[in-house]
CSV table of C-alpha atoms and ligand atoms in Angstrom, one decimal:
chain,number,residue,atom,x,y,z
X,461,UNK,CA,25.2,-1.1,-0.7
X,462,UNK,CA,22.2,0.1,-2.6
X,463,UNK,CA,21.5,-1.6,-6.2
X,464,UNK,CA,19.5,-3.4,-8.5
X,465,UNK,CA,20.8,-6.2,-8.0
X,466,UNK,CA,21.3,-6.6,-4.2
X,467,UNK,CA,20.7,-10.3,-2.7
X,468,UNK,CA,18.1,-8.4,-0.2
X,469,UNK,CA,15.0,-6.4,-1.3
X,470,UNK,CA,15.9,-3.8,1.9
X,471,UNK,CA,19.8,-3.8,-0.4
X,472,UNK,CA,18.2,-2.2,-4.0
X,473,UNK,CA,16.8,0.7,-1.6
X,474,UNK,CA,18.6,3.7,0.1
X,475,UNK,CA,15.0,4.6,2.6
X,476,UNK,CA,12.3,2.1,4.2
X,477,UNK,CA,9.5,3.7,4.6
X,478,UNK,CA,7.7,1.9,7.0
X,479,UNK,CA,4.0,1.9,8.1
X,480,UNK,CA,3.5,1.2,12.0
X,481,UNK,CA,-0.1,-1.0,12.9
X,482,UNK,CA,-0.2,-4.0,10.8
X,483,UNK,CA,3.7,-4.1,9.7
X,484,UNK,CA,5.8,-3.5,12.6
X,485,UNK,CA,3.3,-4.5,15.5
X,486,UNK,CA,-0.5,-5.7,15.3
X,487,UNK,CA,-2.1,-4.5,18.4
X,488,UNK,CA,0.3,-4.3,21.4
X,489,UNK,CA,2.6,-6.6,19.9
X,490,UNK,CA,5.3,-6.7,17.6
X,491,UNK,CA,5.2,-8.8,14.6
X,492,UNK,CA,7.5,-11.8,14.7
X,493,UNK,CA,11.0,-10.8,13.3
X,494,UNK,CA,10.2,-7.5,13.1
X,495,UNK,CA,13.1,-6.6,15.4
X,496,UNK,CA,15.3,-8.7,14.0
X,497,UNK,CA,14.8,-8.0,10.6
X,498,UNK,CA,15.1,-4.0,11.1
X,499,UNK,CA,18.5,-4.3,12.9
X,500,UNK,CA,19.6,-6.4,9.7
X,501,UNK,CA,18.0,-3.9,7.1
X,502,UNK,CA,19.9,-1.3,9.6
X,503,UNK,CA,23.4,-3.0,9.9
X,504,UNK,CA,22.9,-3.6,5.6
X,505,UNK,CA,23.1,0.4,5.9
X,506,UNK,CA,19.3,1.2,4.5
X,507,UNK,CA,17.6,4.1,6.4
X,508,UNK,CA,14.8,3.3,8.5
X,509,UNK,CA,11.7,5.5,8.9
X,510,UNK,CA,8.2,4.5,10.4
X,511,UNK,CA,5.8,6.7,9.1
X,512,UNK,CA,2.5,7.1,11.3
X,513,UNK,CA,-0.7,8.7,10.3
X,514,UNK,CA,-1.8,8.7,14.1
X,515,UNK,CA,-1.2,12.5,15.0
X,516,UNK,CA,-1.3,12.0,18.6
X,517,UNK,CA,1.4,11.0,19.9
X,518,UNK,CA,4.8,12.6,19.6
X,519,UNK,CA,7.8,11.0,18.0
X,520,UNK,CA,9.5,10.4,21.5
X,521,UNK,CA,5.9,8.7,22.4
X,522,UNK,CA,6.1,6.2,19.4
X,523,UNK,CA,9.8,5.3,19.5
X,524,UNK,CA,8.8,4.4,23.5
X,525,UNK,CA,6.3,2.1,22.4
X,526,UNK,CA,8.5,0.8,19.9
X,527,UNK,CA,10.7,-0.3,22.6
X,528,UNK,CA,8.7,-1.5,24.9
X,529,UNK,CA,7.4,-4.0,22.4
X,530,UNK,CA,11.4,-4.8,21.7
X,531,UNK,CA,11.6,-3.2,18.5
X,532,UNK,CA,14.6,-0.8,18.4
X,533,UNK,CA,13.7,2.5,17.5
X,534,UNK,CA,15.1,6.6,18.0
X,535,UNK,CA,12.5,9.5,17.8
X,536,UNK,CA,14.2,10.4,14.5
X,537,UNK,CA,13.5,7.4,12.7
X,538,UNK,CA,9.9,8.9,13.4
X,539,UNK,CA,7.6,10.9,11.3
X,540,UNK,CA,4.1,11.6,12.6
X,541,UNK,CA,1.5,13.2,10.2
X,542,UNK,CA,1.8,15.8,12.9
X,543,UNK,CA,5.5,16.5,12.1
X,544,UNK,CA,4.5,16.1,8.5
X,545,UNK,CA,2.1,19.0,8.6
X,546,UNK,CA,4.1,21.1,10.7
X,547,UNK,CA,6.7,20.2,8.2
X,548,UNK,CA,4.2,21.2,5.1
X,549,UNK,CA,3.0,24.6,6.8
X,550,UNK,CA,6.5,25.7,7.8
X,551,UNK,CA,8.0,25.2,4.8
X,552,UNK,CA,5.3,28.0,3.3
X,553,UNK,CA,7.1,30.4,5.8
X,554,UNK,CA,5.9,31.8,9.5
X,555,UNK,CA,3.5,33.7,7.6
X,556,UNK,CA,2.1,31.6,5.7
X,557,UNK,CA,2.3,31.6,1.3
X,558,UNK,CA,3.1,34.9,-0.1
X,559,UNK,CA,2.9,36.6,2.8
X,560,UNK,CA,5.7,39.0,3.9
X,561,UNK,CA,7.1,37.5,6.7
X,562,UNK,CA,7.5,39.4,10.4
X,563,UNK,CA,3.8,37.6,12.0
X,564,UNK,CA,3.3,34.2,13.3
X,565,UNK,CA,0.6,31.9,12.1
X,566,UNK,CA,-2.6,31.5,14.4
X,567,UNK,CA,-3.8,27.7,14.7
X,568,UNK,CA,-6.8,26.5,16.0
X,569,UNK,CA,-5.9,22.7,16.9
X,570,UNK,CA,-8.3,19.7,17.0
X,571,UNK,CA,-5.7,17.6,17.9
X,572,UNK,CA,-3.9,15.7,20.7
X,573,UNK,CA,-0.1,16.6,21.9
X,574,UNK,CA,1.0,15.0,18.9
X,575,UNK,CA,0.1,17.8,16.8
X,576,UNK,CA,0.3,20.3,18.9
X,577,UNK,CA,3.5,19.9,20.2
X,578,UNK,CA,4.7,19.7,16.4
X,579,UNK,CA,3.1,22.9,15.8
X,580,UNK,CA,4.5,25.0,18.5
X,581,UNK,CA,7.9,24.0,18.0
X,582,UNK,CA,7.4,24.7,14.3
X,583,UNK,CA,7.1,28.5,15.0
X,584,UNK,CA,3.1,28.6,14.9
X,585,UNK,CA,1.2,30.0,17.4
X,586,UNK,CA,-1.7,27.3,18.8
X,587,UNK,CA,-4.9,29.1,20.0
X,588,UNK,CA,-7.0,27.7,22.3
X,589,UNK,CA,-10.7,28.5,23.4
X,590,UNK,CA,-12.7,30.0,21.3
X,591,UNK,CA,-10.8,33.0,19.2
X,592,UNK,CA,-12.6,35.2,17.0
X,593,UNK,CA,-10.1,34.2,14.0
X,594,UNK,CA,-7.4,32.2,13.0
X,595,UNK,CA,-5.4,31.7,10.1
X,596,UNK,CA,-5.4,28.1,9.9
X,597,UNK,CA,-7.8,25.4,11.8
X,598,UNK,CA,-6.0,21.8,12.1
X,599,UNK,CA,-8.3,18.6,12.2
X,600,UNK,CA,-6.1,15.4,13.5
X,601,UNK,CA,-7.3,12.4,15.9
X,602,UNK,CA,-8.7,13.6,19.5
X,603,UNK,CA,-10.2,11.2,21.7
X,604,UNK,CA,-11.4,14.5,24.1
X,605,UNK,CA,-13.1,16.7,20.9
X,606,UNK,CA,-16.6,18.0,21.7
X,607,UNK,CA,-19.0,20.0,20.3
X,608,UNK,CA,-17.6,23.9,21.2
X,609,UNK,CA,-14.2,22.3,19.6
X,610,UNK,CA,-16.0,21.5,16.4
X,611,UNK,CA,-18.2,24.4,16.1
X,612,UNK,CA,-15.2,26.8,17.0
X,613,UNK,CA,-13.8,25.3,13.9
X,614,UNK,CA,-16.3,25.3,11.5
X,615,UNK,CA,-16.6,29.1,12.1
X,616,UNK,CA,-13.3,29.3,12.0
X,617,UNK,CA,-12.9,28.1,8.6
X,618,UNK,CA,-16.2,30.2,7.4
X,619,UNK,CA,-14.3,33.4,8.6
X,620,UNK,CA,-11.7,32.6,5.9
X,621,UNK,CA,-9.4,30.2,8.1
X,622,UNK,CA,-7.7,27.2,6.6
X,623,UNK,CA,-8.8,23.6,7.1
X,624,UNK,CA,-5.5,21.4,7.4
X,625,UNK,CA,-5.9,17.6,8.1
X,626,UNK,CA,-3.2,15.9,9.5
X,627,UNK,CA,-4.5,12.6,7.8
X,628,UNK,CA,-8.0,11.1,6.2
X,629,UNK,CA,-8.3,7.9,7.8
X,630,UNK,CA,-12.0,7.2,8.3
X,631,UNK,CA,-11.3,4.9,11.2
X,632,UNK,CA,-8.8,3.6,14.4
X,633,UNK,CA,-8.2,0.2,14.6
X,634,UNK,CA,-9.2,-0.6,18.6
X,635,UNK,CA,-8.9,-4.0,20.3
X,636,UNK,CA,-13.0,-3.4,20.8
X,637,UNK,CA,-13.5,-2.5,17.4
X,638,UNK,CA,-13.5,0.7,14.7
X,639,UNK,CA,-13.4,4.0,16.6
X,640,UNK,CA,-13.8,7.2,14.8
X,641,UNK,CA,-10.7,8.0,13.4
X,642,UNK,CA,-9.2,11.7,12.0
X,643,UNK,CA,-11.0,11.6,9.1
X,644,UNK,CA,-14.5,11.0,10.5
X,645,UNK,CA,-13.9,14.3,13.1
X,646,UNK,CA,-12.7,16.2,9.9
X,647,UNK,CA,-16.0,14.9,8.1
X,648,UNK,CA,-18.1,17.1,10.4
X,649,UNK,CA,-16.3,20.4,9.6
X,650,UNK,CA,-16.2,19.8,5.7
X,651,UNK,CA,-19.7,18.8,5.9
X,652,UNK,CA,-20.6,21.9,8.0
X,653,UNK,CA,-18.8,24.3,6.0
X,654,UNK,CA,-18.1,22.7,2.4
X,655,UNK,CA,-14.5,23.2,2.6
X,656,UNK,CA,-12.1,21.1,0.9
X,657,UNK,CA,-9.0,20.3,3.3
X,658,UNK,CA,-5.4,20.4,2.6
X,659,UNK,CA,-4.4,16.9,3.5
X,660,UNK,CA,-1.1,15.9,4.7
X,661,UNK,CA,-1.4,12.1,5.6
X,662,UNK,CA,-1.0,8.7,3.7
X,663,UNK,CA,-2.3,8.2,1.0
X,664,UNK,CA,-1.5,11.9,0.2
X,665,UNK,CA,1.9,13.0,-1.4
X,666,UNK,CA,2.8,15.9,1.6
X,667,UNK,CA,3.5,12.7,4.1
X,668,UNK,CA,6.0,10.9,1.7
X,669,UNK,CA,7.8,14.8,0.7
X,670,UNK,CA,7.9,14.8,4.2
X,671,UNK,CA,9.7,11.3,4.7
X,672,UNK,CA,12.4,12.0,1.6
X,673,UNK,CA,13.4,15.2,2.9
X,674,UNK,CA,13.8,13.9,5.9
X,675,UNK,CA,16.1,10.6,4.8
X,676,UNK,CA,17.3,12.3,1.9
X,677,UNK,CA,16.3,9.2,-0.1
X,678,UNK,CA,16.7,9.0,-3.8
X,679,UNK,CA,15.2,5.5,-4.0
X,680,UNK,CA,12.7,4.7,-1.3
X,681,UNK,CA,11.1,2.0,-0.8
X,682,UNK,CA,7.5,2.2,0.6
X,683,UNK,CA,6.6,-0.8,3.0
X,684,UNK,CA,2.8,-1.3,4.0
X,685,UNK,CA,-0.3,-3.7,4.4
X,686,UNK,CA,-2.9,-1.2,3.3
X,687,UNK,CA,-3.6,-1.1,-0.3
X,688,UNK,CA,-5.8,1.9,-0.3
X,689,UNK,CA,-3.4,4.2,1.7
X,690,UNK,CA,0.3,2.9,1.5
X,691,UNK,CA,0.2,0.6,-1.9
X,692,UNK,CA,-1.2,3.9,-3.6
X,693,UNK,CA,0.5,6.4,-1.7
X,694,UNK,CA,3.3,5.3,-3.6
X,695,UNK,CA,2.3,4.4,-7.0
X,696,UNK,CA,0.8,8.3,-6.7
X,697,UNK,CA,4.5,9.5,-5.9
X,698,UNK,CA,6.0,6.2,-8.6
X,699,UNK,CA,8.1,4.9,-6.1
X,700,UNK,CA,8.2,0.8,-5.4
X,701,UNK,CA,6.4,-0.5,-3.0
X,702,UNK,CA,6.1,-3.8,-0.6
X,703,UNK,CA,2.8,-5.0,0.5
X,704,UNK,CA,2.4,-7.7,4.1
X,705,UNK,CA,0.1,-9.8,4.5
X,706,UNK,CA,0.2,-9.0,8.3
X,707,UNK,CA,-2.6,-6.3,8.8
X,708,UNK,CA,-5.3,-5.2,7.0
X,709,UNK,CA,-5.3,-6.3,3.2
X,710,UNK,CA,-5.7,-10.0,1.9
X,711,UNK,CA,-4.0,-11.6,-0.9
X,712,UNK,CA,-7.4,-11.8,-2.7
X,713,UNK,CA,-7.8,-7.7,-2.4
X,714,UNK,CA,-5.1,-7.6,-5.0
X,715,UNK,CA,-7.3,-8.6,-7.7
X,716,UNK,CA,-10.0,-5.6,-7.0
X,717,UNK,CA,-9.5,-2.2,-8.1
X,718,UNK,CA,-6.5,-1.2,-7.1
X,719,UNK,CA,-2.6,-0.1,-7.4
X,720,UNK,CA,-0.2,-3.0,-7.6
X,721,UNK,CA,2.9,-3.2,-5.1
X,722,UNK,CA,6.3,-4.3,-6.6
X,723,UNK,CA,6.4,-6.7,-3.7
X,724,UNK,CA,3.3,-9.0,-2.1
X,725,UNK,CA,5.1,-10.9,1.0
X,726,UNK,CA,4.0,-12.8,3.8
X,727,UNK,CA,5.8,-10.6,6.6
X,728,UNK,CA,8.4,-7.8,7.5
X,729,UNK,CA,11.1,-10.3,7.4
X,730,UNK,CA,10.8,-10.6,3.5
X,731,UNK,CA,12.9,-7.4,3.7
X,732,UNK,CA,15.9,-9.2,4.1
X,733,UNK,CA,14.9,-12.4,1.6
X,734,UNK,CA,16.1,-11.8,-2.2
X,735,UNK,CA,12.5,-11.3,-3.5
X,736,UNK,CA,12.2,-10.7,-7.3
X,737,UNK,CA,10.4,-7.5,-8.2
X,738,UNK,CA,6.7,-8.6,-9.1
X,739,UNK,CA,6.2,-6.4,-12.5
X,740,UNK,CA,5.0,-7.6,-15.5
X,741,UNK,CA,5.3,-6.4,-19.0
X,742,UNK,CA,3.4,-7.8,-22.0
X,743,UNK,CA,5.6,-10.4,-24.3
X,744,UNK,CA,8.0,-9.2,-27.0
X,745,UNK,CA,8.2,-11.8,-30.3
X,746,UNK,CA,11.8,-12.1,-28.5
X,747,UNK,CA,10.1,-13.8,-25.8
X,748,UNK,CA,8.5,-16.7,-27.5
X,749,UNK,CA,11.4,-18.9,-26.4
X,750,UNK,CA,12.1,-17.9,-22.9
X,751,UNK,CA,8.2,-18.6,-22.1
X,752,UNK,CA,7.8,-21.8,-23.6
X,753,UNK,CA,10.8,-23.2,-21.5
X,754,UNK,CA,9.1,-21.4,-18.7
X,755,UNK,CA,6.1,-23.5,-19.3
X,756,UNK,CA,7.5,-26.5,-20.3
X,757,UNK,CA,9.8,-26.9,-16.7
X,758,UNK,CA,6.2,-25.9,-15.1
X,759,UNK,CA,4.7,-29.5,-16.2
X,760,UNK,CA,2.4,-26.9,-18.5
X,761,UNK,CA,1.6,-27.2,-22.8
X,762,UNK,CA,4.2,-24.7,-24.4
X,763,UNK,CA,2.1,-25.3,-27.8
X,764,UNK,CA,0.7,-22.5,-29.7
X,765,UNK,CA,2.8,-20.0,-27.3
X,766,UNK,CA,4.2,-17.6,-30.6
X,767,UNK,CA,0.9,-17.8,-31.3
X,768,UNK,CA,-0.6,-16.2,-28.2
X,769,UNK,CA,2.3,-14.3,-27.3
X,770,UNK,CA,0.2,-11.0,-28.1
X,771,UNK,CA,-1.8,-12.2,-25.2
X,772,UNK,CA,1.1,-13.1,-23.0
X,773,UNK,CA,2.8,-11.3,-20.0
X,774,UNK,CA,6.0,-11.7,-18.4
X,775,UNK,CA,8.2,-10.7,-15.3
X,776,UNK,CA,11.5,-10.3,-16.8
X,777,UNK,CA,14.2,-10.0,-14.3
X,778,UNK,CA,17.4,-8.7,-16.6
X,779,UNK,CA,16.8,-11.0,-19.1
X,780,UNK,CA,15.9,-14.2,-16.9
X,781,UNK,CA,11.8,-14.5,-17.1
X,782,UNK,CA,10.7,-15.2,-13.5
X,783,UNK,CA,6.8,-15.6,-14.4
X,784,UNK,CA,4.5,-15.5,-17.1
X,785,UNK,CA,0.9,-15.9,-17.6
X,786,UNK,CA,-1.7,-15.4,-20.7
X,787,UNK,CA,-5.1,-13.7,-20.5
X,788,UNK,CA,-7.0,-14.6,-23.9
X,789,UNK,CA,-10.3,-13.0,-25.1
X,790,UNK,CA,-13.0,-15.3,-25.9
X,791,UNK,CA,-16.2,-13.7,-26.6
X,792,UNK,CA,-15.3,-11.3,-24.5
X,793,UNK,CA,-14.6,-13.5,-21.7
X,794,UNK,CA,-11.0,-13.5,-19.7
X,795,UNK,CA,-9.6,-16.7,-19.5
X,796,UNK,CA,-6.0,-16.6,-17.7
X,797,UNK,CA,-4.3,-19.5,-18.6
X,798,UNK,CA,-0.6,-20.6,-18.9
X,799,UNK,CA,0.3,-18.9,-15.8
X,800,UNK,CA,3.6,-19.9,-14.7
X,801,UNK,CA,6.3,-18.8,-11.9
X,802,UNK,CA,10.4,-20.4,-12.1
X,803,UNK,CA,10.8,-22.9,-9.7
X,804,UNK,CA,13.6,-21.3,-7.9
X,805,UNK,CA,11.3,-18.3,-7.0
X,806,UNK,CA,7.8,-19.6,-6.1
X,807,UNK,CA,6.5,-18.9,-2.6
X,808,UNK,CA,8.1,-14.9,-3.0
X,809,UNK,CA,4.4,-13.5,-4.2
X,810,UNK,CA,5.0,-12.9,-8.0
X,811,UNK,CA,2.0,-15.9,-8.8
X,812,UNK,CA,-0.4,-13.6,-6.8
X,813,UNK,CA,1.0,-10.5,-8.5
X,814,UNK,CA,0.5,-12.1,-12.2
X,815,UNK,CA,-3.0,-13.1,-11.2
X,816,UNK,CA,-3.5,-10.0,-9.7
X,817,UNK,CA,-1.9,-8.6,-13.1
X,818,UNK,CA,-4.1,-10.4,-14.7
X,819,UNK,CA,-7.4,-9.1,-13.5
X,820,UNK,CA,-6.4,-5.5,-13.9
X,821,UNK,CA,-5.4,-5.9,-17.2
X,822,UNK,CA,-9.2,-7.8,-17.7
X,823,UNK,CA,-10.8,-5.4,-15.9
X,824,UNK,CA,-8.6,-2.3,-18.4
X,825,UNK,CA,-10.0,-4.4,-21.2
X,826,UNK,CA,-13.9,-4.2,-19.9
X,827,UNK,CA,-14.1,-7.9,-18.9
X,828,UNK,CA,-16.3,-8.2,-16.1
X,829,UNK,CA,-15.1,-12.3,-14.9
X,830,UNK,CA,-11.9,-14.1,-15.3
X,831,UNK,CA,-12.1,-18.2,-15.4
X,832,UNK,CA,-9.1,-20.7,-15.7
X,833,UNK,CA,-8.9,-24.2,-15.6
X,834,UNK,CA,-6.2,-25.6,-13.0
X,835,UNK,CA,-5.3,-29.1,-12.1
X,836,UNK,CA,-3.1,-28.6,-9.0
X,837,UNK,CA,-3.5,-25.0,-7.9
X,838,UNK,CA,-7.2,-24.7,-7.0
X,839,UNK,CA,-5.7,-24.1,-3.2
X,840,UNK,CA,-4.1,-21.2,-4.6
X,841,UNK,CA,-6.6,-19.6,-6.8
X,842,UNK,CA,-9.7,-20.3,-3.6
X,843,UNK,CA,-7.5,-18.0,-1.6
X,844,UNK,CA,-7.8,-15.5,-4.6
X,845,UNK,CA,-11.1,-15.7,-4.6
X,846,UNK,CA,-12.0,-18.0,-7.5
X,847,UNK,CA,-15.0,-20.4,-7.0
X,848,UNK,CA,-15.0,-23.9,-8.8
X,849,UNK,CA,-17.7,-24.3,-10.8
X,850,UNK,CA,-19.2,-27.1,-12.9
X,851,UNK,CA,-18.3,-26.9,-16.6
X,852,UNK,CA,-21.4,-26.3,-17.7
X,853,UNK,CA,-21.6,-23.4,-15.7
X,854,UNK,CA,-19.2,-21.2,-17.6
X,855,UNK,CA,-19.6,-18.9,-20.1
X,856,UNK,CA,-20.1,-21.0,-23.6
X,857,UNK,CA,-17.7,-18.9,-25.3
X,858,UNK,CA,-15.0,-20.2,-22.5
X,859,UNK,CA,-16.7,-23.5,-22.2
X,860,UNK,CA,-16.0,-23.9,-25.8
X,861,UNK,CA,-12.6,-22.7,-26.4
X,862,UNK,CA,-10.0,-24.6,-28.2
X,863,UNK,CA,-8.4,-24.7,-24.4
X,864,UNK,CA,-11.1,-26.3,-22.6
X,865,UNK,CA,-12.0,-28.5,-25.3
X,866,UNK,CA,-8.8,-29.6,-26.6
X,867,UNK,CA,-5.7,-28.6,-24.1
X,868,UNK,CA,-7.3,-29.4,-20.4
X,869,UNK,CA,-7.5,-32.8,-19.2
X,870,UNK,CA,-10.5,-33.5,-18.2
X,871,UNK,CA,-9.1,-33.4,-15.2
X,872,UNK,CA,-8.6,-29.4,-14.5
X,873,UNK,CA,-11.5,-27.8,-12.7
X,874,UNK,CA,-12.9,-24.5,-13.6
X,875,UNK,CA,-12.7,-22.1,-11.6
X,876,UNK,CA,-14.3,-17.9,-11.9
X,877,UNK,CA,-14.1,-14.6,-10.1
X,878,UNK,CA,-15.6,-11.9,-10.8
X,879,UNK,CA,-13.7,-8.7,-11.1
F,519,MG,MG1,-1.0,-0.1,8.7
């Protein structure tokens, strides 16, 4: 059952959302223990939906693939960014908003059999050719468009029709390479005409309305390896999400300029590990205790923590700290240090979330570089990005803090990013 404190991270959630390419399957194969691990999540009794932003194919088209990669799946576990706009433009009525029912909606499609067949079934009427008017002009991923299909639509939409998108991405993801995705065709109507589009794919909310009403979810959980579209897709709509390492972003992209997931896991199968929620808090006096114990049992110096507990950050999991780490000013210089994670929970992503943590809160307080000193983590703060550096190569202020001079063995090696 759902809960906050199910053993499972699939268990404290009543809907997966699930991304496709780079979560499920990468390229024409499926991940390993993706099959597995969704007949687990389905038997637990959470709600599986793979959510798509390629409009082209049809749910029954994507549940084949599915299978033919060995990954269980049923149309209606499916949502398109076709269905999701057909979904969206329905839902305004056959007439459109306002309008007094009694007419169908024209739509001029650029668009595959995805969208079009999503369309037609959703009551509108698809013209073809090249009509004098319409009242709505569709943009979504079409490997045949040419240019009568995009001038039909630009004049379309500067005779008053509107510009609908089934999704923004700039890009698709080919074994050769980057192809032109839906957002790159759409580029060339907006740029004709200067209209903005109604968009209905990830990152944008319309997709993820689309997916609760769908599930009915009250607590969905969005799963993803794109930071730009899935990660803040759902920190726009304040649900929890889970990031893979699987696809397209890195561990290190965590620390650049973007939203935070509650989870940063190596695969799908993390799903149905007990994964602590990665979210960090800043320290309360209360605290002082907890976090030097914490650093004590990690082999780090609990002195002077009451006085930098302003400084300090922790992941409290009902009362039991999981991680903690401390980002001090010096001269207006981040220096994380004191960055710990409990024993019984490293390995489950929350040191990468406290770092990453860490350099959003730097970057919030206008510190352009973070640098640390670390004895027996350089491995994991190289595949975050940080370069060691000589001593004498940091910032004097850091150079000569109380912690370099004083605390670090000489020992430690000092390490930078910039954010
Ligand atoms: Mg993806």
């Amino acid at each position: 059952m759902t809960g906050e404190r199910s053993t499972t991270v699939a268990g404290r959630y009543d809907a997966l959302l699930l991304d496709l390419d780079g979560v499920v399957y990468r390229g024409a194969r499926a991940v390993p223990g993706a099959a597995d691990t969704l007949d687990a999540v389905r038997r637990a009794g959470s709600r599986v939906l793979f959510l798509t932003n390629n409009s082209s194919r049809t749910p029954d088209q994507v549940a084949d693939g599915l299978r033919f990669m060995g990954v269980r799946a049923s149309p209606d576990e499916v949502l398109t960014s076709a269905l999701a706009t057909a979904d969206l433009l329905r839902a305004e009525g056959p007439a459109g908003p306002g309008e007094a029912t009694g007419r169908r909606r024209t739509v001029f499609v650029i668009g595959e059999r995805g969208i079009r067949d999503a369309l037609a079934a959703a009551g509108f009427d698809v013209v073809d050719g090249e009509p004098p008017s319409a009242d709505l002009v569709v943009v979504g991923w079409d490997r045949s468009v040419d240019y009568p299909k995009l001038r039909t639509a630009t004049l379309l939409v500067e005779r008053g029709a509107r510009l609908v998108a089934t999704n923004p991405d700039a890009s698709y993801p080919a074994p050769d390479g980057l192809w032109p995705g839906a957002g790159a065709i759409l580029a060339a109507v907006t740029t004709a005409t200067g209209a903005t589009p109604t968009v209905v794919g990830k990152p944008a909310a319309p997709m993820f309305r689309a997916a609760v009403a769908r599930t009915g979810a009250e607590r969905p959980l969005v799963v993803g390896d794109r930071l730009d579209t899935d990660i803040a897709g759902a920190a726009a709509m304040g649900w929890d999400s889970l990031l893979v390492f699987t696809g397209a972003s890195r561990p290190a992209d965590l620390l650049d300029d973007v939203d935070l997931p509650t989870y940063a896991v190596p695969d799908i199968r993390s799903l149905m590990d007990d994964v602590p929620a990665g979210t960090f808090r800043p320290a309360a006096p209360d605290d002082a205790e907890r976090v030097a114990l914490l650093l004590d049992a990690s082999g780090l110096s609990a002195d002077g923590v009451a006085g930098r507990l302003g400084s300090t950050f922790v992941c409290d999991a009902g009362g039991t700290l999981l991680a903690t780490f401390a980002l001090l000013n010096e001269g207006g210089h981040g220096l994380l240090r004191s960055l710990a994670v409990r024993e019984d929970v490293r390995g489950k992503g929350l040191g990468i979330l406290a770092t990453a943590n860490a350099a959003m809160e730097a970057r919030r307080r206008g510190m352009a570089r973070l640098s640390l000193f670390s004895e027996t983590a350089e491995g994991f703060f190289q595949a975050l990005e940080f370069r060691t550096i000589p001593r004498g190569e940091l910032d004097p202020s850091i150079r000569e803090s109380a912690h370099a001079r004083e605390e670090c063995a000489a020992s430690a090696v000092a390490m930078v990013r910039d954010l």
